[in-house]
Tab-separated table of C-alpha atoms in Angstrom:
chain	number	residue	atom	x	y	z
Y	1	MET	CA	10.532	8.204	-24.098
Y	2	SER	CA	9.135	4.995	-22.565
Y	3	THR	CA	8.362	5.429	-18.845
Y	4	GLU	CA	7.198	2.219	-18.528
Y	5	ASN	CA	9.958	0.711	-15.414
Y	6	GLU	CA	11.093	4.164	-14.184
Y	7	GLY	CA	10.658	4.556	-10.519
Y	8	THR	CA	9.874	0.762	-9.983
Y	9	GLU	CA	11.143	-0.712	-6.955
Y	10	VAL	CA	13.344	-3.930	-7.338
Y	11	PRO	CA	12.848	-6.231	-4.364
Y	12	ALA	CA	16.076	-8.202	-3.549
Y	13	ASP	CA	16.613	-11.815	-3.124
Y	14	PRO	CA	16.150	-13.120	0.234
Y	15	THR	CA	18.705	-15.529	-0.576
Y	16	ALA	CA	21.519	-12.923	-1.048
Y	17	PRO	CA	24.314	-11.894	1.393
Y	18	SER	CA	23.918	-8.552	2.800
Y	19	ALA	CA	27.043	-7.378	0.800
Y	20	PRO	CA	29.305	-8.884	-1.794
Y	21	ALA	CA	32.263	-10.009	-1.081
Y	22	THR	CA	34.718	-7.280	-2.163
Y	23	PRO	CA	33.617	-3.673	-3.162
Y	24	PRO	CA	33.626	-3.332	-7.053
Y	25	VAL	CA	37.055	-1.558	-8.316
Y	26	PRO	CA	35.585	1.326	-10.764
Y	27	ALA	CA	37.191	2.195	-13.843
Y	28	THR	CA	38.089	6.134	-12.876
Y	29	PRO	CA	38.218	7.856	-9.558
Y	30	PRO	CA	35.089	7.404	-7.643
Y	31	PRO	CA	32.576	9.826	-7.235
Y	32	ALA	CA	32.023	11.576	-3.784
Y	33	ALA	CA	30.522	9.440	-1.246
Y	34	PRO	CA	26.957	9.909	-1.102
Y	35	THR	CA	24.680	11.103	1.989
Y	36	ALA	CA	23.273	8.324	4.048
Y	37	GLY	CA	20.422	6.627	2.631
Y	38	GLN	CA	21.325	8.038	-0.868
Y	39	ALA	CA	22.894	5.436	-3.652
Y	40	PRO	CA	24.980	7.216	-6.220
Y	41	GLN	CA	24.218	8.837	-9.075
Y	42	PRO	CA	24.127	7.398	-12.627
Y	43	GLN	CA	26.291	10.161	-14.750
Y	44	PRO	CA	23.699	11.463	-17.123
Y	45	ALA	CA	23.379	9.952	-20.910
Y	46	PRO	CA	23.887	11.839	-23.793
Y	47	GLN	CA	20.494	11.474	-24.735
Y	48	PHE	CA	19.048	13.424	-22.232
Y	49	ALA	CA	21.319	16.216	-22.686
Y	50	GLU	CA	18.987	19.126	-23.068
Y	51	ASP	CA	19.708	20.887	-26.144
Y	52	ALA	CA	18.651	16.896	-27.613
Y	53	PRO	CA	16.159	17.169	-29.968
Y	54	THR	CA	13.089	15.917	-28.864
Y	55	GLN	CA	11.905	12.702	-30.002
Y	56	VAL	CA	10.267	9.158	-29.238
Y	57	GLN	CA	12.814	7.007	-27.347
Y	58	PRO	CA	13.013	3.824	-27.534
Y	59	PRO	CA	11.510	1.891	-24.045
Y	60	VAL	CA	14.559	1.984	-21.578
Y	61	PRO	CA	16.931	-0.418	-21.680
Y	62	ALA	CA	17.847	-3.145	-19.076
Y	63	ALA	CA	20.748	-1.630	-16.348
Y	64	PRO	CA	24.082	-2.560	-17.495
Y	65	PRO	CA	26.006	-5.501	-15.679
Y	66	ALA	CA	27.476	-4.126	-12.638
Y	67	PRO	CA	31.387	-3.829	-12.614
Y	68	ALA	CA	33.438	-7.188	-11.728
Y	69	ALA	CA	34.883	-7.444	-8.511
Y	70	ALA	CA	38.126	-7.667	-7.643
Y	71	PRO	CA	39.602	-10.848	-7.027
Y	72	ALA	CA	39.044	-12.258	-3.737
Y	73	ALA	CA	41.858	-12.479	-1.440
Y	74	HIS	CA	43.539	-15.750	-0.834
Y	75	PRO	CA	41.808	-17.858	2.152
Y	76	HIS	CA	44.985	-17.992	3.923
Y	77	ALA	CA	46.850	-15.688	3.031
Y	78	PRO	CA	47.732	-12.714	6.013
Y	79	VAL	CA	46.060	-9.009	6.395
Y	80	HIS	CA	48.156	-6.390	6.639
Y	81	ALA	CA	47.412	-3.665	8.132
Y	82	PRO	CA	48.271	-0.056	6.802
Y	83	GLU	CA	51.415	1.051	8.349
Y	84	PRO	CA	50.306	3.801	11.325
Y	85	ALA	CA	49.995	7.487	10.467
Y	86	ALA	CA	53.454	9.523	11.427
Y	87	ALA	CA	53.196	10.899	14.986
Y	88	ALA	CA	51.851	14.409	15.527
Y	89	ALA	CA	54.403	17.075	15.905
Y	90	GLY	CA	56.647	16.869	19.302
Y	91	GLY	CA	56.435	12.427	18.913
Y	92	GLY	CA	54.399	10.381	21.269
Y	93	GLY	CA	51.513	11.446	22.835
Y	94	TRP	CA	48.054	13.431	22.992
Y	95	PRO	CA	46.489	13.915	20.408
Y	96	PRO	CA	47.154	10.187	18.842
Y	97	ALA	CA	46.960	9.955	15.201
Y	98	PRO	CA	43.842	9.792	13.296
Y	99	PRO	CA	43.188	6.307	11.762
Y	100	ALA	CA	44.695	5.548	8.189
Y	101	VAL	CA	42.240	5.717	5.589
Y	102	PRO	CA	42.325	2.401	3.707
Y	103	SER	CA	42.998	2.645	-0.012
Y	104	TRP	CA	40.020	1.817	-3.536
Y	105	GLY	CA	39.944	-1.193	-3.174
Y	106	GLU	CA	41.777	-2.268	-0.226
Y	107	PRO	CA	40.255	-4.302	2.984
Y	108	VAL	CA	38.473	-2.214	5.845
Y	109	PRO	CA	40.548	-3.416	9.027
Y	110	ALA	CA	38.493	-5.028	11.388
Y	111	LEU	CA	37.497	-3.104	14.621
Y	112	PRO	CA	37.148	-3.754	17.695
Y	113	ALA	CA	34.301	-5.888	18.866
Y	114	ASP	CA	31.463	-4.151	20.829
Y	115	PRO	CA	29.723	-6.797	22.339
Y	116	ALA	CA	26.443	-4.459	23.524
Y	117	ARG	CA	26.050	-3.560	19.720
Y	118	LYS	CA	28.042	-6.199	17.642
Y	119	ARG	CA	24.434	-7.340	16.490
Y	120	THR	CA	23.268	-4.185	15.028
Y	121	GLY	CA	26.244	-2.584	14.233
Y	122	GLY	CA	27.280	-5.758	11.544
Y	123	LEU	CA	23.568	-4.980	10.010
Y	124	VAL	CA	23.813	-0.964	9.275
Y	125	ALA	CA	27.569	-1.947	8.289
Y	126	ALA	CA	26.222	-4.321	5.801
Y	127	VAL	CA	23.401	-1.970	4.790
Y	128	LEU	CA	26.051	0.810	4.746
Y	129	VAL	CA	27.959	-1.520	1.878
Y	130	ALA	CA	25.242	-2.547	0.063
Y	131	ALA	CA	23.953	1.388	-0.499
Y	132	LEU	CA	28.030	1.921	-1.451
Y	133	VAL	CA	27.884	-0.567	-3.840
Y	134	ALA	CA	24.745	-2.252	-5.151
Y	135	GLY	CA	23.476	1.086	-5.790
Y	136	GLY	CA	20.233	0.439	-7.537
Y	137	ILE	CA	19.362	-2.930	-5.143
Y	138	GLY	CA	20.450	-1.347	-1.708
Y	139	GLY	CA	16.904	-0.493	-1.289
Y	140	GLY	CA	16.022	-4.304	-1.655
Y	141	ILE	CA	19.196	-5.036	0.364
Y	142	GLY	CA	17.698	-3.000	3.204
Y	143	TYR	CA	13.929	-4.578	3.185
Y	144	TRP	CA	15.268	-7.578	3.289
Y	145	ALA	CA	17.635	-6.845	6.404
Y	146	ALA	CA	14.687	-4.889	8.200
Y	147	GLN	CA	12.554	-7.523	7.451
Y	148	ARG	CA	15.368	-10.193	9.340
Y	149	GLU	CA	15.301	-7.473	12.277
Y	150	ASP	CA	11.412	-7.458	12.580
Y	151	SER	CA	10.564	-10.786	12.265
Y	152	GLY	CA	7.393	-10.366	14.048
Y	153	GLN	CA	5.468	-9.076	11.494
Y	154	ALA	CA	4.943	-9.158	7.824
Y	155	SER	CA	4.890	-6.526	5.457
Y	156	THR	CA	2.565	-5.947	2.384
Y	157	THR	CA	3.712	-4.562	-0.531
Y	158	VAL	CA	0.751	-2.646	-3.243
Y	159	ALA	CA	2.523	-2.084	-6.276
Y	160	SER	CA	2.060	1.986	-7.192
Y	161	GLY	CA	-0.209	2.273	-10.408
Y	162	GLU	CA	-2.544	0.129	-9.209
Y	163	ALA	CA	-6.257	2.472	-9.264
Y	164	PRO	CA	-9.112	0.787	-6.764
Y	165	ALA	CA	-11.338	-1.797	-8.533
Y	166	SER	CA	-14.290	0.667	-7.137
Y	167	PHE	CA	-12.818	3.984	-8.291
Y	168	LYS	CA	-15.316	6.267	-9.619
Y	169	ARG	CA	-15.665	9.691	-10.490
Y	170	GLU	CA	-17.413	12.172	-8.304
Y	171	PRO	CA	-20.874	13.641	-9.363
Y	172	GLY	CA	-20.106	17.361	-10.674
Y	173	THR	CA	-17.181	16.478	-13.230
Y	174	VAL	CA	-16.923	16.930	-16.368
Y	175	ALA	CA	-16.354	12.405	-16.506
Y	176	ALA	CA	-19.539	12.198	-14.437
Y	177	VAL	CA	-21.112	14.913	-16.521
Y	178	ALA	CA	-20.905	13.223	-19.696
Y	179	ALA	CA	-20.692	9.693	-18.733
Y	180	LYS	CA	-24.745	10.459	-17.570
Y	181	ALA	CA	-25.401	12.588	-21.235
Y	182	LEU	CA	-23.586	10.409	-23.663
Y	183	PRO	CA	-26.331	8.092	-23.754
Y	184	SER	CA	-29.105	10.480	-24.433
Y	185	VAL	CA	-27.087	12.245	-27.596
Y	186	VAL	CA	-26.339	10.690	-31.038
Y	187	THR	CA	-25.064	10.632	-34.391
Y	188	ILE	CA	-27.584	11.800	-36.837
Y	189	GLN	CA	-26.959	10.994	-40.356
Y	190	ALA	CA	-28.397	12.143	-43.299
Y	191	LYS	CA	-28.949	11.507	-46.770
Y	192	SER	CA	-31.118	13.215	-49.482
Y	193	GLY	CA	-33.261	11.249	-52.037
Y	194	GLY	CA	-32.015	12.222	-55.204
Y	195	THR	CA	-29.243	9.835	-57.275
Y	196	GLN	CA	-26.524	11.776	-55.858
Y	197	GLY	CA	-27.309	10.691	-51.985
Y	198	GLU	CA	-25.941	13.693	-50.554
Y	199	GLY	CA	-26.042	14.200	-46.764
Y	200	GLY	CA	-24.157	14.631	-44.370
Y	201	THR	CA	-23.405	14.052	-40.015
Y	202	GLY	CA	-25.208	15.218	-37.460
Y	203	THR	CA	-25.621	15.408	-33.673
Y	204	GLY	CA	-29.046	15.483	-31.758
Y	205	PHE	CA	-30.321	14.479	-28.303
Y	206	VAL	CA	-32.970	12.901	-26.853
Y	207	TYR	CA	-35.923	15.569	-26.043
Y	208	ASP	CA	-38.606	12.708	-24.755
Y	209	GLN	CA	-39.066	9.026	-23.649
Y	210	GLU	CA	-41.601	8.850	-27.290
Y	211	GLY	CA	-38.388	9.253	-29.227
Y	212	HIS	CA	-38.162	12.527	-30.469
Y	213	ILE	CA	-34.788	14.198	-31.347
Y	214	VAL	CA	-34.090	17.714	-31.125
Y	215	THR	CA	-31.745	19.205	-33.528
Y	216	ASN	CA	-30.413	21.721	-36.627
Y	217	ASN	CA	-32.927	22.023	-39.378
Y	218	HIS	CA	-29.236	22.396	-41.929
Y	219	VAL	CA	-28.226	18.758	-40.432
Y	220	VAL	CA	-31.726	17.305	-41.572
Y	221	ALA	CA	-32.732	19.708	-44.507
Y	222	SER	CA	-30.885	17.423	-47.329
Y	223	ALA	CA	-33.276	14.270	-46.125
Y	224	ALA	CA	-36.166	15.797	-45.669
Y	225	GLU	CA	-38.019	15.731	-49.141
Y	226	GLY	CA	-37.944	11.368	-49.825
Y	227	GLY	CA	-34.267	11.031	-48.086
Y	228	THR	CA	-33.297	8.880	-45.162
Y	229	LEU	CA	-31.924	9.524	-41.716
Y	230	SER	CA	-30.890	7.225	-38.944
Y	231	ALA	CA	-29.614	7.956	-35.444
Y	232	THR	CA	-26.901	6.506	-34.045
Y	233	PHE	CA	-26.406	5.910	-30.343
Y	234	SER	CA	-23.319	6.269	-28.053
Y	235	ASP	CA	-23.829	2.260	-27.860
Y	236	GLY	CA	-23.793	1.725	-30.973
Y	237	ARG	CA	-27.677	1.041	-31.672
Y	238	THR	CA	-28.996	2.495	-34.883
Y	239	TYR	CA	-32.819	3.804	-35.522
Y	240	ASP	CA	-34.189	4.951	-38.564
Y	241	ALA	CA	-36.003	8.157	-38.437
Y	242	GLU	CA	-38.413	10.486	-39.653
Y	243	VAL	CA	-38.823	14.167	-39.810
Y	244	VAL	CA	-41.523	15.402	-37.767
Y	245	GLY	CA	-41.290	19.512	-38.137
Y	246	ARG	CA	-38.437	22.068	-39.534
Y	247	ALA	CA	-38.472	25.187	-38.350
Y	248	GLU	CA	-35.323	27.223	-41.152
Y	249	GLY	CA	-35.253	30.521	-39.482
Y	250	TYR	CA	-34.679	28.719	-36.168
Y	251	ASP	CA	-32.491	26.376	-37.142
Y	252	VAL	CA	-33.952	23.866	-35.591
Y	253	ALA	CA	-35.173	20.305	-36.308
Y	254	VAL	CA	-37.282	17.868	-34.319
Y	255	ILE	CA	-37.028	14.057	-35.761
Y	256	LYS	CA	-38.458	11.095	-34.175
Y	257	LEU	CA	-37.095	7.307	-33.948
Y	258	LYS	CA	-39.598	4.982	-36.108
Y	259	GLU	CA	-39.148	2.406	-33.480
Y	260	ALA	CA	-38.401	4.097	-30.388
Y	261	PRO	CA	-36.963	1.423	-27.947
Y	262	LYS	CA	-37.812	1.788	-24.299
Y	263	GLY	CA	-35.922	3.581	-21.432
Y	264	LEU	CA	-34.863	6.431	-23.471
Y	265	LYS	CA	-33.585	9.104	-21.407
Y	266	PRO	CA	-34.653	12.752	-21.987
Y	267	LEU	CA	-31.614	15.518	-21.154
Y	268	PRO	CA	-32.844	17.829	-18.606
Y	269	LEU	CA	-33.314	21.101	-19.758
Y	270	GLY	CA	-31.659	24.429	-18.048
Y	271	ASP	CA	-32.740	28.161	-18.212
Y	272	SER	CA	-30.592	29.818	-20.760
Y	273	ASP	CA	-32.153	33.128	-19.344
Y	274	LYS	CA	-29.804	32.552	-15.623
Y	275	VAL	CA	-26.238	31.651	-17.810
Y	276	ALA	CA	-23.596	34.192	-17.034
Y	277	VAL	CA	-20.143	34.723	-18.640
Y	278	GLY	CA	-18.043	32.196	-17.071
Y	279	ASP	CA	-19.996	29.331	-16.975
Y	280	SER	CA	-18.540	25.648	-17.806
Y	281	THR	CA	-19.906	24.318	-20.444
Y	282	ILE	CA	-19.385	20.560	-22.083
Y	283	ALA	CA	-20.026	20.388	-25.693
Y	284	ILE	CA	-20.829	16.729	-27.322
Y	285	GLY	CA	-20.711	15.789	-30.789
Y	286	ALA	CA	-19.658	14.550	-34.039
Y	287	PRO	CA	-16.980	16.792	-35.069
Y	288	PHE	CA	-16.054	15.801	-38.577
Y	289	GLY	CA	-18.315	12.485	-37.891
Y	290	LEU	CA	-16.182	11.312	-34.688
Y	291	SER	CA	-18.672	10.296	-32.711
Y	292	ASN	CA	-19.259	10.889	-28.804
Y	293	THR	CA	-16.417	13.175	-28.664
Y	294	VAL	CA	-16.584	15.856	-25.158
Y	295	THR	CA	-15.676	19.057	-25.493
Y	296	THR	CA	-15.493	22.019	-22.443
Y	297	GLY	CA	-15.239	25.819	-22.056
Y	298	ILE	CA	-16.989	28.533	-20.540
Y	299	ILE	CA	-19.754	31.165	-21.199
Y	300	SER	CA	-17.843	33.801	-23.149
Y	301	ALA	CA	-20.477	36.103	-24.238
Y	302	LYS	CA	-24.222	36.084	-24.535
Y	303	ASN	CA	-26.900	37.758	-27.140
Y	304	ARG	CA	-24.548	37.487	-29.821
Y	305	PRO	CA	-26.865	38.246	-32.962
Y	306	VAL	CA	-25.849	35.658	-34.953
Y	307	ALA	CA	-26.942	35.055	-38.837
Y	308	SER	CA	-26.153	31.718	-40.738
Y	309	GLY	CA	-26.931	29.747	-43.099
Y	310	ASP	CA	-27.079	25.902	-44.819
Y	311	GLY	CA	-25.664	26.479	-47.658
Y	312	GLY	CA	-29.006	25.681	-49.336
Y	313	GLY	CA	-30.006	29.526	-49.819
Y	314	SER	CA	-31.809	29.950	-46.363
Y	315	ALA	CA	-30.781	31.811	-43.194
Y	316	SER	CA	-31.230	31.458	-39.848
Y	317	TYR	CA	-31.066	34.000	-36.899
Y	318	MET	CA	-30.366	33.577	-33.116
Y	319	SER	CA	-29.077	35.320	-30.490
Y	320	ALA	CA	-26.721	33.067	-29.375
Y	321	LEU	CA	-24.565	32.078	-26.757
Y	322	GLN	CA	-21.451	32.497	-27.453
Y	323	THR	CA	-18.332	29.561	-26.301
Y	324	ASP	CA	-15.269	28.460	-26.399
Y	325	ALA	CA	-15.843	24.971	-26.061
Y	326	SER	CA	-14.341	23.162	-29.562
Y	327	ILE	CA	-16.756	23.101	-31.572
Y	328	ASN	CA	-16.593	21.684	-35.496
Y	329	PRO	CA	-18.953	20.387	-38.255
Y	330	GLY	CA	-20.585	17.109	-37.261
Y	331	ASN	CA	-21.365	19.421	-33.408
Y	332	SER	CA	-24.526	20.630	-34.867
Y	333	GLY	CA	-27.389	20.093	-33.226
Y	334	GLY	CA	-25.790	18.728	-30.388
Y	335	PRO	CA	-26.410	19.610	-26.780
Y	336	LEU	CA	-24.222	22.529	-24.890
Y	337	LEU	CA	-24.624	21.707	-21.177
Y	338	ASP	CA	-24.026	23.357	-18.057
Y	339	ALA	CA	-21.725	22.336	-15.231
Y	340	ALA	CA	-24.738	20.158	-13.587
Y	341	GLY	CA	-25.403	17.924	-16.842
Y	342	ALA	CA	-28.605	20.332	-18.720
Y	343	VAL	CA	-29.218	21.283	-21.434
Y	344	ILE	CA	-28.178	25.129	-22.005
Y	345	GLY	CA	-28.292	25.475	-25.836
Y	346	ILE	CA	-28.116	23.869	-29.083
Y	347	ASN	CA	-24.643	23.835	-30.841
Y	348	SER	CA	-25.039	25.388	-34.125
Y	349	ALA	CA	-22.627	27.941	-35.806
Y	350	ILE	CA	-18.909	28.549	-35.344
Y	351	GLN	CA	-17.100	31.674	-36.358
Y	352	SER	CA	-15.048	31.053	-39.707
Y	353	THR	CA	-11.841	32.611	-40.555
Y	354	GLY	CA	-13.671	33.928	-44.009
Y	355	GLY	CA	-15.040	36.240	-41.280
Y	356	GLY	CA	-19.003	34.786	-41.767
Y	357	TYR	CA	-21.125	32.062	-39.540
Y	358	GLY	CA	-21.409	29.242	-40.183
Y	359	GLN	CA	-20.375	25.317	-40.748
Y	360	SER	CA	-16.751	25.909	-42.411
Y	361	GLN	CA	-14.665	22.937	-42.692
Y	362	ALA	CA	-11.871	25.444	-40.862
Y	363	GLY	CA	-12.531	24.018	-37.214
Y	364	SER	CA	-12.795	25.387	-34.256
Y	365	ILE	CA	-11.001	28.802	-33.684
Y	366	GLY	CA	-12.694	28.847	-30.355
Y	367	LEU	CA	-15.837	31.122	-31.109
Y	368	GLY	CA	-18.918	28.662	-31.057
Y	369	PHE	CA	-22.467	29.327	-30.886
Y	370	ALA	CA	-25.753	28.025	-29.526
Y	371	ILE	CA	-29.397	28.713	-29.317
Y	372	PRO	CA	-30.586	29.057	-26.518
Y	373	VAL	CA	-32.357	26.177	-24.914
Y	374	ASN	CA	-35.411	28.210	-24.076
Y	375	GLN	CA	-36.041	30.011	-27.564
Y	376	ALA	CA	-35.220	26.427	-28.857
Y	377	LYS	CA	-37.883	24.512	-26.335
Y	378	ALA	CA	-40.491	27.137	-27.892
Y	379	VAL	CA	-39.988	25.840	-31.088
Y	380	ALA	CA	-39.803	22.244	-30.487
Y	381	GLU	CA	-43.257	22.248	-28.579
Y	382	GLN	CA	-44.716	23.680	-31.595
Y	383	LEU	CA	-43.185	21.484	-34.060
Y	384	ILE	CA	-43.831	18.401	-32.096
Y	385	LYS	CA	-47.429	19.638	-31.926
Y	386	THR	CA	-48.139	20.937	-35.527
Y	387	GLY	CA	-45.437	20.506	-37.650
Y	388	LYS	CA	-45.053	23.973	-38.587
Y	389	PRO	CA	-43.280	26.916	-36.733
Y	390	VAL	CA	-44.506	29.755	-35.423
Y	391	TYR	CA	-42.498	32.588	-35.840
Y	392	PRO	CA	-43.245	36.665	-33.996
Y	393	VAL	CA	-43.160	39.740	-36.289
Y	394	ILE	CA	-43.029	43.543	-36.333
Y	395	GLY	CA	-44.742	43.855	-40.197
Y	396	ALA	CA	-42.100	46.037	-41.064
Y	397	THR	CA	-38.831	44.958	-44.102
Y	398	VAL	CA	-35.837	46.284	-42.658
Y	399	ASN	CA	-32.161	46.591	-43.704
Y	400	MET	CA	-30.393	43.428	-43.914
Y	401	ASN	CA	-27.219	44.452	-45.104
Y	402	ASP	CA	-26.488	48.150	-43.034
Y	403	LYS	CA	-24.629	47.410	-39.392
Y	404	GLY	CA	-23.169	49.712	-37.273
Y	405	GLU	CA	-25.679	52.287	-36.520
Y	406	GLY	CA	-29.159	50.358	-36.413
Y	407	ALA	CA	-31.472	48.541	-38.317
Y	408	GLN	CA	-33.084	50.853	-40.493
Y	409	ILE	CA	-36.907	50.165	-42.065
Y	410	ALA	CA	-36.831	50.233	-46.258
Y	411	GLU	CA	-38.069	52.853	-48.038
Y	412	GLN	CA	-39.947	49.729	-50.318
Y	413	GLY	CA	-40.674	46.253	-49.345
Y	414	ALA	CA	-39.522	42.950	-51.782
Y	415	GLY	CA	-41.896	42.776	-54.876
Y	416	GLY	CA	-42.274	46.252	-54.475
Y	417	THR	CA	-44.936	46.120	-51.426
Y	418	GLU	CA	-44.928	47.954	-49.046
Y	419	ALA	CA	-42.422	48.302	-46.027
Y	420	VAL	CA	-44.713	49.029	-43.163
Y	421	THR	CA	-47.380	46.406	-43.807
Y	422	PRO	CA	-50.133	48.681	-42.816
Y	423	SER	CA	-52.770	47.913	-39.536
Y	424	GLY	CA	-49.483	45.779	-38.292
Y	425	PRO	CA	-47.647	45.886	-35.288
Y	426	ALA	CA	-45.001	48.300	-36.891
Y	427	ALA	CA	-47.785	50.752	-38.150
Y	428	GLU	CA	-49.628	50.824	-34.672
Y	429	ALA	CA	-46.659	51.548	-33.010
Y	430	GLY	CA	-46.320	54.521	-34.576
Y	431	LEU	CA	-42.985	53.478	-37.366
Y	432	ARG	CA	-42.581	54.640	-40.706
Y	433	PRO	CA	-40.471	54.143	-43.604
Y	434	GLY	CA	-36.782	55.629	-42.900
Y	435	ASP	CA	-36.983	54.953	-38.749
Y	436	VAL	CA	-33.274	53.097	-37.807
Y	437	ILE	CA	-34.451	50.847	-34.686
Y	438	THR	CA	-31.253	50.949	-31.945
Y	439	GLY	CA	-32.944	49.463	-28.829
Y	440	PHE	CA	-34.977	46.274	-28.923
Y	441	GLY	CA	-36.582	44.924	-25.373
Y	442	GLY	CA	-33.391	46.708	-23.753
Y	443	HIS	CA	-31.098	45.261	-25.998
Y	444	PRO	CA	-29.341	47.541	-28.423
Y	445	ILE	CA	-29.438	46.806	-31.876
Y	446	ASP	CA	-26.768	47.487	-34.718
Y	447	SER	CA	-28.565	45.386	-37.773
Y	448	GLY	CA	-31.166	44.517	-39.389
Y	449	PRO	CA	-30.003	40.298	-38.386
Y	450	SER	CA	-29.610	41.442	-34.634
Y	451	LEU	CA	-33.156	42.975	-34.899
Y	452	ILE	CA	-34.680	40.033	-35.863
Y	453	SER	CA	-32.121	37.701	-32.966
Y	454	GLU	CA	-33.756	39.472	-30.819
Y	455	ILE	CA	-37.482	39.884	-32.172
Y	456	TRP	CA	-37.238	36.082	-32.398
Y	457	THR	CA	-36.436	35.618	-28.638
Y	458	HIS	CA	-40.085	36.791	-28.080
Y	459	LYS	CA	-43.389	35.383	-28.478
Y	460	PRO	CA	-46.394	36.757	-30.621
Y	461	GLY	CA	-48.215	38.908	-28.753
Y	462	ASP	CA	-46.085	40.092	-26.457
Y	463	SER	CA	-45.354	43.536	-25.921
Y	464	VAL	CA	-41.609	45.049	-26.369
Y	465	LYS	CA	-40.430	48.772	-26.113
Y	466	ILE	CA	-38.634	49.838	-28.797
Y	467	THR	CA	-36.275	52.901	-29.052
Y	468	TYR	CA	-35.517	54.353	-33.051
Y	469	GLU	CA	-34.487	57.704	-34.281
Y	470	ARG	CA	-36.653	59.730	-37.045
Y	471	ASP	CA	-34.808	63.201	-38.524
Y	472	GLY	CA	-31.851	63.195	-36.295
Y	473	LYS	CA	-34.030	62.451	-32.809
Y	474	THR	CA	-34.392	59.561	-30.587
Y	475	ALA	CA	-37.901	58.150	-29.597
Y	476	THR	CA	-39.490	55.500	-27.858
Y	477	THR	CA	-42.637	53.484	-28.723
Y	478	THR	CA	-43.887	49.942	-27.764
Y	479	VAL	CA	-45.072	46.941	-30.438
Y	480	VAL	CA	-47.327	43.872	-29.742
Y	481	LEU	CA	-45.723	41.114	-31.558
Y	482	GLY	CA	-47.843	39.789	-34.268
Y	483	GLU	CA	-47.344	36.145	-36.152
Y	484	ARG	CA	-46.528	34.100	-39.128
Y	485	THR	CA	-46.812	30.796	-39.469
Y	486	GLY	CA	-44.239	28.445	-41.677
Y	487	ASP	CA	-41.179	29.000	-43.635
Y	488	SER	CA	-42.940	30.142	-46.812
């Protein structure tokens, strides 16, 4: 229903009289007189009934014309006063009879003039009659009369709904954070080099002034081998780009604008280790291709072990930040910001209704996952430096299917190799095939993916305490992480 004309005061015509010649004659008995300063209320129309169906209403029509006034009395006809009321019981004397009340539509008998109150009394009577008779324009007539009474000052009327031209959002509001961040976020179009030209849309953000853009590996994977990439800024400028490096396991990639413009503003990076559950979040991306979309939420959990796939057979693992900010396909690679506008994560995966993690066309159900920015920053720096990712490893093959009781070291590795690499980190720490790792660096481990997610939050050379079970007994040891370069 349109509310375009509701609540708007109608100014009176300064040349109009303070009241019509005679009150209108209603078709039905009049309602009770309103209290002082209150106009009679119109009867509600049927379409406003509470049980009417909700629908789009047409604009509010103009007010119907006022009912025709009763014919004015002949200018020379005598005015007949009403019959005096009967005397009180007991005949004349005190108290005197009350004044007669004229019937509706009859002229109101004149009262004796009071010289001291003649001017103001007539003004008040005119305003009251206007309020009773004119209804919707009573306020306008009252304003006109007040202007005549106060002739020494002029009035300035400000129309409601007009926002000041200098209106600005306060720093720290979602609107202010989004306005500052959007120019540094790009929508990425990736197309493969094949005849089909397959690809998709994702998001990235400016990492430095040299034109490096950080995003997800699965956003640019289709264009990595002979395909094409483009990045479009929020102002519509589009630039060709190329892949600098990709890390499939981390699901992080860095691309670079081929002709980077001057004045690029990198987004500030926060500290994901200091994020707390309940902190506000702002996600920016292109869900389903709708560029420059901003959604909000909170950090709903931390250290979520997430294993996701890009549909091409490769899997990635992260100890993710969980957020309920709306994230959908196309948000991938976009920044997850804190309330101050600093990047705390890279939006990477959503929980699908099918029960798995990854990109799902089903849309957001309030479970989104982001790579912590501390991990993403380390990976991005490595990719910019060498073009290849470096992974920390323990030198053991674990079961990736079982879940609930820890990550069990397999009896045999892939292709018949040993499950525990000789002289590797796990072997040096005393771990054996069949051991079940239940804790890593103080975090509980319930599966192989959760173990890998925790390992990849560290760097090669880190010493990490491990809790494991062997033959029904719990033990602890310390492992010094090794490294592996590249995804192959």
